[in-house]
Short mmCIF file of C-alpha atoms in Angstrom, two decimals:
data_model
loop_
_atom_site.label_atom_id
_atom_site.label_comp_id
_atom_site.label_asym_id
_atom_site.label_seq_id
_atom_site.Cartn_x
_atom_site.Cartn_y
_atom_site.Cartn_z
CA MET Z 14 -24.78 -21.82 1.85
CA THR Z 15 -21.48 -19.98 1.76
CA HIS Z 16 -20.54 -20.24 5.45
CA HIS Z 17 -17.06 -20.50 5.06
CA ILE Z 18 -14.06 -17.93 5.10
CA LEU Z 19 -10.42 -19.45 3.18
CA ALA Z 20 -7.41 -18.19 4.36
CA ILE Z 21 -4.27 -18.24 2.58
CA ASP Z 22 -1.06 -17.51 5.28
CA GLN Z 23 2.08 -17.54 3.09
CA GLY Z 24 4.45 -17.25 5.04
CA THR Z 25 8.42 -17.36 4.74
CA THR Z 26 9.12 -21.19 4.65
CA SER Z 27 5.86 -23.04 4.20
CA SER Z 28 2.15 -21.59 2.89
CA ARG Z 29 -1.16 -22.29 4.69
CA ALA Z 30 -4.42 -22.62 4.34
CA ILE Z 31 -6.89 -22.00 6.80
CA LEU Z 32 -10.55 -22.91 7.01
CA PHE Z 33 -12.71 -20.71 9.01
CA ASP Z 34 -16.65 -21.42 9.61
CA GLY Z 35 -19.51 -18.94 10.51
CA SER Z 36 -18.55 -18.69 14.14
CA MET Z 37 -14.60 -17.87 13.04
CA GLN Z 38 -13.94 -21.42 14.31
CA ARG Z 39 -10.87 -22.95 11.99
CA VAL Z 40 -12.33 -25.93 10.61
CA ALA Z 41 -9.96 -27.34 8.16
CA THR Z 42 -5.87 -26.38 7.82
CA GLY Z 43 -3.57 -27.57 4.84
CA GLN Z 44 -0.18 -26.82 4.99
CA GLU Z 45 3.35 -26.99 2.97
CA GLU Z 46 7.11 -25.98 2.97
CA PHE Z 47 9.10 -25.09 0.27
CA PRO Z 48 12.31 -24.63 -0.25
CA GLN Z 49 15.18 -21.87 0.65
CA HIS Z 50 17.98 -21.08 -2.06
CA PHE Z 51 20.63 -18.85 -0.74
CA PRO Z 52 23.06 -18.62 -3.56
CA ALA Z 53 25.06 -16.37 -1.74
CA SER Z 54 26.01 -15.30 2.13
CA GLY Z 55 23.22 -13.06 3.12
CA TRP Z 56 20.90 -13.91 0.25
CA VAL Z 57 17.63 -16.02 0.39
CA GLU Z 58 15.42 -16.23 -2.53
CA HIS Z 59 12.08 -18.22 -3.40
CA ASP Z 60 11.02 -19.61 -6.58
CA PRO Z 61 7.69 -17.80 -7.66
CA ALA Z 62 6.69 -21.61 -8.76
CA ASP Z 63 6.97 -22.77 -5.28
CA ILE Z 64 5.45 -20.16 -3.71
CA TRP Z 65 2.24 -20.24 -5.90
CA GLY Z 66 2.29 -24.20 -6.25
CA THR Z 67 2.13 -24.36 -2.57
CA THR Z 68 -0.61 -22.09 -2.43
CA ALA Z 69 -3.52 -23.48 -4.13
CA ALA Z 70 -1.74 -27.00 -3.09
CA THR Z 71 -2.51 -26.02 0.71
CA CYS Z 72 -6.36 -24.28 -0.39
CA ARG Z 73 -7.40 -27.14 -2.35
CA SER Z 74 -6.08 -29.43 0.75
CA ALA Z 75 -8.05 -27.22 3.61
CA ILE Z 76 -10.99 -27.40 1.42
CA GLU Z 77 -11.25 -31.11 0.97
CA ARG Z 78 -10.91 -31.86 4.58
CA ALA Z 79 -13.45 -30.13 5.63
CA GLY Z 80 -15.79 -32.12 3.47
CA ILE Z 81 -16.73 -29.17 2.11
CA GLY Z 82 -17.41 -27.83 -1.69
CA PRO Z 83 -16.56 -24.32 -3.54
CA LYS Z 84 -19.83 -23.72 -3.01
CA ASP Z 85 -19.38 -23.32 0.97
CA ILE Z 86 -17.05 -20.18 1.02
CA ALA Z 87 -18.16 -16.91 0.70
CA ALA Z 88 -15.07 -15.03 0.37
CA ILE Z 89 -11.35 -15.53 0.30
CA GLY Z 90 -8.58 -13.56 2.65
CA ILE Z 91 -4.98 -13.68 1.97
CA THR Z 92 -1.89 -12.67 4.47
CA ASN Z 93 1.62 -12.97 3.30
CA GLN Z 94 5.03 -12.36 3.88
CA ARG Z 95 6.00 -8.85 3.84
CA GLU Z 96 9.00 -7.10 1.65
CA THR Z 97 9.39 -9.96 0.05
CA VAL Z 98 9.48 -8.75 -4.44
CA VAL Z 99 8.31 -10.96 -7.08
CA VAL Z 100 8.93 -9.31 -10.83
CA TRP Z 101 7.52 -11.36 -13.96
CA GLU Z 102 6.31 -10.85 -17.39
CA LYS Z 103 3.06 -9.10 -18.40
CA ASP Z 104 2.05 -11.34 -21.01
CA THR Z 105 3.63 -15.07 -19.85
CA GLY Z 106 3.61 -14.70 -16.23
CA ARG Z 107 7.49 -15.84 -16.39
CA PRO Z 108 9.25 -14.87 -13.00
CA LEU Z 109 12.14 -12.72 -14.51
CA HIS Z 110 14.58 -13.65 -11.11
CA ASN Z 111 13.57 -15.60 -8.48
CA ALA Z 112 11.81 -14.10 -5.13
CA ILE Z 113 14.16 -12.09 -3.08
CA VAL Z 114 12.69 -12.10 0.63
CA TRP Z 115 12.43 -9.80 3.15
CA GLN Z 116 15.50 -11.51 4.81
CA ASP Z 117 17.92 -10.60 2.33
CA ARG Z 118 20.56 -8.46 2.62
CA ARG Z 119 22.61 -8.20 -0.76
CA THR Z 120 21.56 -4.50 -1.37
CA ALA Z 121 23.31 -3.71 2.06
CA GLU Z 122 26.34 -1.41 0.21
CA THR Z 123 23.21 0.21 -2.22
CA CYS Z 124 21.68 1.04 1.11
CA ALA Z 125 24.41 2.61 2.75
CA ARG Z 126 25.75 4.57 -0.19
CA LEU Z 127 21.80 6.24 -0.52
CA ARG Z 128 22.23 7.00 3.01
CA ALA Z 129 25.77 9.08 2.46
CA GLU Z 130 23.82 10.56 -0.25
CA GLY Z 131 21.25 11.71 2.25
CA LEU Z 132 17.74 10.20 1.10
CA GLU Z 133 17.09 8.80 4.31
CA PRO Z 134 15.53 11.34 5.03
CA VAL Z 135 13.32 11.69 2.83
CA VAL Z 136 12.57 8.45 2.90
CA THR Z 137 11.74 8.01 6.31
CA GLU Z 138 9.26 11.14 6.16
CA ARG Z 139 7.64 10.15 3.03
CA THR Z 140 7.02 5.93 4.08
CA GLY Z 141 7.31 5.85 7.65
CA LEU Z 142 10.69 3.70 6.94
CA LEU Z 143 14.52 3.61 6.91
CA VAL Z 144 16.48 2.83 3.88
CA ASP Z 145 17.51 -0.80 4.79
CA PRO Z 146 17.93 -4.07 2.56
CA TYR Z 147 14.94 -5.04 4.49
CA PHE Z 148 12.46 -3.66 2.67
CA SER Z 149 11.12 -4.21 -1.18
CA GLY Z 150 12.67 -0.96 -2.99
CA THR Z 151 16.00 -1.78 -3.53
CA LYS Z 152 15.21 -5.73 -3.84
CA LEU Z 153 13.25 -4.41 -7.33
CA ALA Z 154 16.20 -1.84 -8.12
CA TRP Z 155 18.51 -4.90 -7.73
CA ILE Z 156 16.60 -6.76 -10.05
CA LEU Z 157 15.90 -4.29 -12.62
CA ASP Z 158 19.46 -3.61 -12.55
CA GLU Z 159 20.38 -7.16 -12.93
CA VAL Z 160 18.18 -8.51 -15.35
CA GLU Z 161 19.42 -7.11 -19.20
CA GLY Z 162 16.54 -4.61 -20.25
CA SER Z 163 14.37 -5.21 -17.87
CA ARG Z 164 13.94 -1.68 -16.73
CA GLU Z 165 12.63 -0.88 -20.01
CA ARG Z 166 10.52 -3.23 -20.56
CA ALA Z 167 8.93 -1.92 -17.25
CA ARG Z 168 8.41 1.86 -18.76
CA ARG Z 169 6.81 -0.21 -22.01
CA GLY Z 170 4.14 -1.86 -19.18
CA GLU Z 171 5.73 -5.67 -20.09
CA ILE Z 172 6.82 -6.07 -16.73
CA LEU Z 173 4.93 -6.07 -13.22
CA PHE Z 174 5.66 -5.86 -9.74
CA GLY Z 175 4.36 -7.07 -6.43
CA THR Z 176 4.61 -8.33 -3.33
CA VAL Z 177 3.35 -12.10 -2.32
CA ASP Z 178 -0.37 -11.16 -2.05
CA THR Z 179 0.09 -9.13 -5.64
CA TYR Z 180 1.96 -12.28 -7.51
CA LEU Z 181 -1.13 -14.65 -5.87
CA ILE Z 182 -4.17 -12.92 -6.42
CA TRP Z 183 -2.64 -11.90 -10.18
CA ARG Z 184 -2.35 -15.45 -10.96
CA MET Z 185 -5.90 -16.70 -8.65
CA THR Z 186 -7.87 -14.24 -10.73
CA GLY Z 187 -6.16 -15.09 -13.79
CA ARG Z 188 -4.39 -12.12 -15.21
CA ALA Z 189 -7.26 -9.93 -14.51
CA GLU Z 190 -5.96 -8.19 -11.44
CA HIS Z 191 -2.82 -6.22 -10.70
CA VAL Z 192 -3.10 -4.60 -7.03
CA THR Z 193 -2.29 -4.98 -3.02
CA ASP Z 194 -3.73 -3.69 -0.22
CA ALA Z 195 -2.12 -0.49 1.72
CA THR Z 196 -0.37 -2.42 4.39
CA ASN Z 197 2.11 -4.66 2.34
CA ALA Z 198 2.53 -1.42 -0.24
CA SER Z 199 3.50 0.47 3.56
CA ARG Z 200 6.52 -1.97 3.50
CA THR Z 201 8.08 -1.41 0.11
CA MET Z 202 9.78 1.56 0.96
CA LEU Z 203 8.28 3.10 -2.24
CA TYR Z 204 4.77 4.10 -0.52
CA ASN Z 205 3.82 7.36 0.82
CA ILE Z 206 1.97 6.72 3.79
CA HIS Z 207 0.27 10.04 4.33
CA GLU Z 208 -0.83 10.36 0.58
CA GLY Z 209 -1.73 7.03 0.16
CA ARG Z 210 -0.07 6.68 -3.29
CA TRP Z 211 3.26 5.31 -5.00
CA ASP Z 212 6.38 8.45 -4.08
CA GLU Z 213 7.52 9.74 -7.41
CA GLU Z 214 9.88 10.97 -5.47
CA VAL Z 215 11.42 8.31 -4.44
CA CYS Z 216 10.64 5.60 -7.39
CA ARG Z 217 12.84 8.36 -9.82
CA ALA Z 218 15.64 8.00 -6.74
CA LEU Z 219 15.86 4.02 -7.19
CA ASP Z 220 15.19 4.23 -10.99
CA ILE Z 221 11.64 1.99 -10.55
CA PRO Z 222 9.42 2.90 -13.26
CA MET Z 223 6.08 3.44 -12.09
CA GLN Z 224 4.35 1.55 -14.62
CA MET Z 225 5.28 -1.66 -12.88
CA LEU Z 226 3.60 -0.93 -9.67
CA PRO Z 227 0.18 -2.08 -8.78
CA GLU Z 228 -2.93 -0.38 -7.70
CA VAL Z 229 -3.42 0.59 -4.10
CA ARG Z 230 -6.51 -0.56 -2.33
CA ASP Z 231 -8.08 -1.31 0.90
CA CYS Z 232 -7.21 -4.07 3.46
CA ASP Z 233 -11.19 -5.08 3.03
CA ALA Z 234 -11.51 -4.20 -0.88
CA GLU Z 235 -13.08 -6.28 -3.82
CA PHE Z 236 -9.39 -7.81 -5.43
CA GLY Z 237 -11.23 -9.65 -8.02
CA MET Z 238 -12.88 -12.65 -8.93
CA THR Z 239 -10.83 -16.67 -8.92
CA ARG Z 240 -10.43 -18.12 -12.26
CA PRO Z 241 -12.99 -20.77 -12.45
CA ASP Z 242 -11.44 -24.03 -12.86
CA LEU Z 243 -9.09 -23.26 -9.24
CA PHE Z 244 -11.84 -24.44 -6.87
CA GLY Z 245 -14.49 -25.20 -9.67
CA ARG Z 246 -16.28 -21.83 -8.85
CA PRO Z 247 -15.47 -18.35 -9.05
CA ILE Z 248 -14.81 -16.63 -5.64
CA PRO Z 249 -14.26 -13.41 -4.47
CA ILE Z 250 -10.89 -12.44 -2.50
CA ARG Z 251 -12.16 -9.54 0.12
CA GLY Z 252 -9.21 -9.38 2.46
CA VAL Z 253 -6.09 -8.49 1.89
CA ALA Z 254 -3.62 -7.71 4.60
CA GLY Z 255 0.59 -8.50 5.64
CA ASP Z 256 1.00 -10.33 8.35
CA GLN Z 257 2.11 -8.28 11.12
CA GLN Z 258 -0.98 -6.18 10.04
CA ALA Z 259 -2.62 -9.57 9.93
CA ALA Z 260 -2.08 -10.29 13.17
CA THR Z 261 -2.85 -7.16 14.14
CA LEU Z 262 -6.16 -7.27 12.84
CA GLY Z 263 -6.77 -10.72 14.30
CA GLN Z 264 -5.43 -9.79 18.05
CA ALA Z 265 -8.41 -6.91 17.57
CA CYS Z 266 -5.99 -3.81 18.25
CA PHE Z 267 -8.55 -2.19 16.93
CA ARG Z 268 -8.39 1.30 19.88
CA PRO Z 269 -5.32 3.41 19.76
CA GLY Z 270 -2.35 2.36 22.70
CA MET Z 271 -3.16 -1.14 22.04
CA MET Z 272 -0.13 -3.59 21.27
CA LYS Z 273 0.78 -6.86 19.97
CA SER Z 274 3.65 -8.95 19.84
CA THR Z 275 4.12 -12.23 17.61
CA TYR Z 276 6.59 -14.71 18.13
CA GLY Z 277 7.73 -16.44 15.45
CA THR Z 278 11.42 -16.95 13.95
CA GLY Z 279 11.43 -13.02 14.63
CA CYS Z 280 9.46 -10.69 16.81
CA PHE Z 281 6.96 -7.72 15.25
CA ALA Z 282 5.38 -5.76 17.60
CA LEU Z 283 2.93 -3.43 16.61
CA LEU Z 284 0.68 -0.12 18.17
CA ASN Z 285 -2.06 0.79 17.26
CA THR Z 286 -1.44 5.04 16.63
CA GLY Z 287 -5.06 5.52 15.61
CA GLY Z 288 -5.21 8.15 12.55
CA THR Z 289 -1.94 10.55 12.61
CA PRO Z 290 1.39 8.28 11.68
CA ALA Z 291 3.64 9.13 14.62
CA LYS Z 292 7.37 10.05 13.99
CA SER Z 293 9.86 7.54 15.91
CA ALA Z 294 12.46 8.65 17.79
CA HIS Z 295 14.20 5.82 18.48
CA ARG Z 296 14.56 4.03 15.21
CA LEU Z 297 10.85 1.99 14.78
CA LEU Z 298 9.06 1.48 11.78
CA THR Z 299 5.65 4.04 10.99
CA THR Z 300 3.48 2.14 9.19
CA VAL Z 301 -0.54 1.45 8.26
CA ALA Z 302 -1.79 -1.06 10.43
CA TYR Z 303 -4.41 -1.25 8.41
CA GLN Z 304 -6.66 0.58 5.77
CA LEU Z 305 -10.53 0.40 5.80
CA GLY Z 306 -13.39 2.57 4.43
CA GLY Z 307 -10.01 4.69 2.38
CA THR Z 308 -9.48 5.83 5.95
CA PRO Z 309 -5.73 4.40 7.27
CA THR Z 310 -4.99 4.11 10.81
CA TYR Z 311 -1.49 4.18 11.57
CA ALA Z 312 1.02 2.00 13.89
CA LEU Z 313 4.98 2.20 15.64
CA GLU Z 314 6.44 -1.16 14.70
CA GLY Z 315 9.60 -2.53 15.86
CA SER Z 316 10.97 -5.79 14.41
CA ILE Z 317 12.82 -8.02 16.50
CA PHE Z 318 15.31 -10.45 13.81
CA ILE Z 319 15.44 -13.35 16.45
CA ALA Z 320 12.76 -14.96 18.35
CA GLY Z 321 11.73 -18.68 17.90
CA ALA Z 322 15.23 -18.65 15.90
CA VAL Z 323 17.03 -18.77 19.57
CA VAL Z 324 15.06 -21.69 20.39
CA GLN Z 325 16.07 -23.51 17.32
CA TRP Z 326 19.86 -22.31 17.22
CA LEU Z 327 19.79 -24.24 21.34
CA ARG Z 328 18.59 -27.75 18.98
CA ASP Z 329 20.37 -27.45 15.50
CA GLY Z 330 23.49 -25.24 16.82
CA LEU Z 331 24.58 -26.46 20.21
CA GLY Z 332 22.50 -29.51 20.43
CA ILE Z 333 21.83 -28.81 24.13
CA ILE Z 334 18.10 -30.05 23.09
CA ARG Z 335 16.25 -32.28 21.03
CA HIS Z 336 12.87 -31.18 20.90
CA VAL Z 337 11.17 -27.23 21.27
CA SER Z 338 9.47 -28.12 23.83
CA GLU Z 339 12.97 -29.07 26.64
CA THR Z 340 13.31 -25.48 26.67
CA GLN Z 341 11.00 -24.29 29.69
CA GLY Z 342 11.90 -27.19 31.73
CA LEU Z 343 15.90 -26.26 31.38
CA ALA Z 344 15.10 -23.13 31.99
CA GLU Z 345 12.62 -23.63 35.47
CA ARG Z 346 16.24 -25.78 36.99
CA ALA Z 347 18.50 -23.08 36.05
CA ASP Z 348 20.41 -21.83 38.94
CA PRO Z 349 19.22 -18.82 39.90
CA GLY Z 350 22.42 -17.55 41.69
CA GLN Z 351 23.88 -17.99 37.39
CA ARG Z 352 23.37 -14.67 35.57
CA LEU Z 353 23.76 -15.25 31.69
CA TYR Z 354 22.85 -12.80 29.36
CA LEU Z 355 22.54 -14.51 25.47
CA VAL Z 356 22.48 -11.51 23.14
CA PRO Z 357 21.11 -13.52 20.14
CA ALA Z 358 22.23 -11.31 17.39
CA PHE Z 359 23.21 -13.87 14.93
CA THR Z 360 21.40 -11.48 11.49
CA GLY Z 361 21.97 -7.65 13.32
CA LEU Z 362 20.26 -6.08 15.61
CA GLY Z 363 16.47 -5.16 14.55
CA ALA Z 364 14.85 -1.92 16.46
CA PRO Z 365 15.55 -0.21 18.17
CA HIS Z 366 19.31 -0.66 17.27
CA TRP Z 367 19.51 -1.07 13.99
CA ASP Z 368 22.91 -2.60 13.68
CA ALA Z 369 23.43 -5.26 11.18
CA GLU Z 370 27.18 -5.82 11.72
CA ALA Z 371 26.09 -6.87 15.51
CA ARG Z 372 26.86 -10.10 15.89
CA GLY Z 373 25.89 -12.48 19.05
CA ALA Z 374 27.14 -12.51 21.79
CA LEU Z 375 26.85 -14.67 25.52
CA PHE Z 376 28.32 -12.71 28.39
CA GLY Z 377 28.87 -13.89 32.40
CA LEU Z 378 29.86 -17.88 31.36
CA THR Z 379 30.98 -19.41 34.81
CA ARG Z 380 32.24 -22.57 34.70
CA ASN Z 381 28.99 -23.88 36.73
CA ALA Z 382 27.27 -22.20 33.60
CA GLY Z 383 25.59 -25.42 31.67
CA PRO Z 384 23.04 -25.85 29.48
CA ALA Z 385 19.74 -24.89 31.65
CA GLU Z 386 21.73 -21.72 32.07
CA ILE Z 387 21.98 -21.22 28.36
CA ALA Z 388 18.46 -22.18 27.83
CA ARG Z 389 17.25 -19.62 30.02
CA ALA Z 390 19.34 -17.08 28.90
CA ALA Z 391 17.99 -17.43 25.64
CA LEU Z 392 14.18 -17.48 26.33
CA GLU Z 393 15.11 -14.31 28.72
CA SER Z 394 16.36 -12.44 25.43
CA VAL Z 395 13.08 -12.16 23.90
CA ALA Z 396 11.72 -10.33 26.90
CA TYR Z 397 14.69 -8.16 27.59
CA GLN Z 398 14.45 -7.19 23.50
CA THR Z 399 10.82 -7.10 23.68
CA ARG Z 400 10.79 -4.77 26.62
CA ASP Z 401 13.85 -2.77 24.46
CA LEU Z 402 10.59 -2.19 21.57
CA TRP Z 403 7.67 -1.13 24.80
CA GLU Z 404 10.34 1.30 26.13
CA ALA Z 405 10.89 2.95 22.48
CA MET Z 406 7.47 3.28 21.75
CA GLN Z 407 6.40 4.46 25.06
CA ALA Z 408 8.87 7.15 24.35
CA ASP Z 409 7.61 7.91 21.08
CA TRP Z 410 3.76 8.26 20.90
CA PRO Z 411 2.66 10.14 24.31
CA GLY Z 412 -0.11 10.96 22.24
CA GLU Z 413 -3.93 10.38 23.25
CA GLY Z 414 -4.58 6.72 24.43
CA ALA Z 415 -1.00 6.39 25.29
CA ALA Z 416 -1.93 5.44 29.12
CA GLU Z 417 -3.91 2.07 27.35
CA LEU Z 418 -0.08 1.16 26.58
CA SER Z 419 -1.15 -1.20 29.76
CA ALA Z 420 -0.84 -4.50 28.47
CA LEU Z 421 0.75 -6.93 25.53
CA ARG Z 422 -1.67 -9.19 23.35
CA VAL Z 423 0.86 -12.40 22.08
CA ASP Z 424 0.55 -14.83 19.87
CA GLY Z 425 2.99 -17.33 17.98
CA GLY Z 426 4.48 -20.22 18.60
CA MET Z 427 6.63 -18.77 21.09
CA SER Z 428 3.96 -17.61 23.06
CA ALA Z 429 2.86 -21.04 23.93
CA SER Z 430 5.54 -21.09 26.47
CA ASP Z 431 4.29 -20.23 29.86
CA TRP Z 432 7.65 -19.99 31.58
CA THR Z 433 8.67 -17.30 28.46
CA MET Z 434 4.73 -15.31 28.65
CA GLN Z 435 5.61 -14.71 32.77
CA PHE Z 436 9.42 -13.69 32.28
CA LEU Z 437 8.30 -11.19 29.60
CA ALA Z 438 5.32 -10.29 32.12
CA ASP Z 439 7.73 -9.53 34.51
CA MET Z 440 10.37 -7.25 32.40
CA LEU Z 441 7.58 -5.17 31.49
CA GLY Z 442 5.72 -5.13 34.76
CA ALA Z 443 2.92 -5.28 32.64
CA PRO Z 444 0.09 -7.86 31.99
CA VAL Z 445 0.79 -10.12 29.04
CA ASP Z 446 -2.66 -11.23 27.51
CA ARG Z 447 -2.67 -14.97 25.48
CA PRO Z 448 -5.45 -15.89 23.41
CA GLU Z 449 -7.74 -18.47 23.41
CA VAL Z 450 -6.54 -18.56 18.80
CA LEU Z 451 -3.37 -18.88 18.41
CA GLU Z 452 -3.69 -18.10 14.58
CA THR Z 453 -4.26 -14.88 14.95
CA THR Z 454 -2.71 -14.07 11.36
CA ALA Z 455 -5.00 -15.89 9.45
CA LEU Z 456 -8.21 -14.85 11.83
CA GLY Z 457 -6.88 -11.35 11.12
CA ALA Z 458 -7.20 -11.98 6.97
CA ALA Z 459 -10.21 -14.29 7.58
CA TRP Z 460 -11.94 -11.63 9.69
CA LEU Z 461 -11.25 -9.22 6.83
CA ALA Z 462 -12.88 -10.98 4.24
CA GLY Z 463 -15.70 -12.38 6.27
CA GLN Z 464 -16.64 -8.71 7.63
CA ALA Z 465 -16.58 -7.72 3.82
CA SER Z 466 -18.93 -10.68 3.06
CA GLY Z 467 -21.96 -10.10 5.87
CA LEU Z 468 -20.88 -12.88 7.79
CA TYR Z 469 -18.90 -11.82 10.59
CA PRO Z 470 -19.17 -8.90 12.75
CA GLY Z 471 -17.52 -5.84 12.42
CA GLN Z 472 -14.54 -4.16 14.54
CA GLU Z 473 -17.22 -3.44 17.86
CA GLY Z 474 -18.44 -7.40 17.57
CA PHE Z 475 -15.36 -8.53 16.57
CA ALA Z 476 -13.36 -6.89 19.80
CA GLU Z 477 -16.10 -8.31 22.10
CA ALA Z 478 -16.03 -11.49 20.22
CA TRP Z 479 -11.83 -12.05 21.62
CA ALA Z 480 -11.30 -14.29 24.16
CA LEU Z 481 -8.38 -14.58 26.67
CA GLU Z 482 -6.94 -17.63 27.45
CA ARG Z 483 -4.61 -16.61 30.24
CA ARG Z 484 -2.66 -13.31 31.45
CA PHE Z 485 0.82 -13.31 33.34
CA GLU Z 486 0.43 -10.81 35.84
CA PRO Z 487 3.82 -9.11 36.85
CA ALA Z 488 6.04 -11.21 39.93
CA ILE Z 489 8.74 -9.12 40.67
CA GLY Z 490 9.76 -6.09 42.03
CA ALA Z 491 11.12 -2.65 40.32
CA ASP Z 492 14.40 -2.90 41.43
CA GLU Z 493 14.87 -6.69 40.44
CA ARG Z 494 13.40 -5.56 36.83
CA ALA Z 495 16.04 -2.55 36.68
CA THR Z 496 18.92 -4.51 38.23
CA LEU Z 497 17.98 -7.15 35.63
CA LYS Z 498 17.29 -4.98 32.66
CA ALA Z 499 20.71 -3.25 33.72
CA GLY Z 500 22.29 -6.31 33.36
CA TRP Z 501 20.93 -6.40 29.76
CA ASP Z 502 21.82 -2.76 28.13
CA ASP Z 503 25.41 -3.56 29.17
CA ALA Z 504 25.57 -6.54 27.14
CA VAL Z 505 23.37 -4.88 24.15
CA ARG Z 506 26.42 -2.01 24.82
CA ARG Z 507 29.28 -4.93 24.51
CA THR Z 508 27.39 -6.56 21.22
CA LEU Z 509 26.94 -3.25 19.20
CA THR Z 510 29.09 -2.34 16.72
CA THR Z 511 28.99 1.48 17.15
CA PRO Z 512 28.23 1.50 20.97
CA ALA Z 513 25.51 3.74 22.22
#
């Protein structure tokens, strides 16, 4: 009886596979890290062979640990690191270059030139994005520029492009399917989110042959069957979404006005805006939250580059902790009379500032400040940055349902810190809801494949099954909140290369 769903969660530093049973409960997990390559300052690459090899291995590991066979798996759902670019030969599968990762900044000068030439208004209007190295478009153009003859070969149909989901599906289906879903397409800077197609004008501006782009499908479409030798029998792939959109689904944020924030290395907040894309006046991104039944649902997204990574910096950079779990205890012991602000712009500031040249800064140091106060400032920085996104989203989306922007659903590793989530609620002045299942990214991918297979309930039933583990209510007053936020705003102004 096929009563399991295999969810593939292909991330930036590791690949995971999680088996969920018919009740959407996790049964078994396989996970493998893979190497990161940094060929130059600001450059980040992955070997596509590592992406594929660890994905296949973790799938087999999860199946083995669960003690089931391929006949017990109804379908596969895939979620993946977004914006990362893979280019390969159609006939051989040989990559033309290492995958260029979403974090990579090598095309910063190209993006500056495109903005100077006036392309950004067109890109923002069509794709909902900014002209930035973060997105796939200029990464793909860079590979076509650097690998001799590749652009002409792409025009002849010999070279294929894909985000990580596309590459995995192509490999899993034995080269039968060159496809992606609407959420991943919407992160490439090449996809018209209003018309649901690749945008000819933007592709022409970047000199990207459209023949190399994958077919775009719904998130719960049929994406093909795995080749028989991969798992022992063909298994259908029936769900695909980029990692942050998958987390939005896993948090059951189906109603306009519902917002989730995922705290991993960085932080990504998405606000469901319904069937109408909202234009941002605060440099947030307009993106496809999910697409079911041919109908897209849109979201505003804010990206914070450094969230959990600031705790890693306390451990690996400063050496003031040995284990991440020590941070909360330090924060609790910090002197309340010391008010430090850490702006963790280690790789620039993301939304709503988008200042790539800004660098980290620590304000308010005194002789009495020590590891506890710095640790508290590190955790507080995540809440302050989230507050910036919260305010920008409220200002950008005054539409129907905006009044429902009254609670934030959280997930990701950092959401396990009670102290951090309480301070987040204090700074938002709104409840913060932590679910029982924190693996929301994989759960979202599993739900897509499961409901498409008839194994899991639809949106309404899934939303009813969402379970709250703990709600954090604000515990400070408006005056104290305003004072703390004013100090943060001043610190950010001092950090920006072009002060607001």
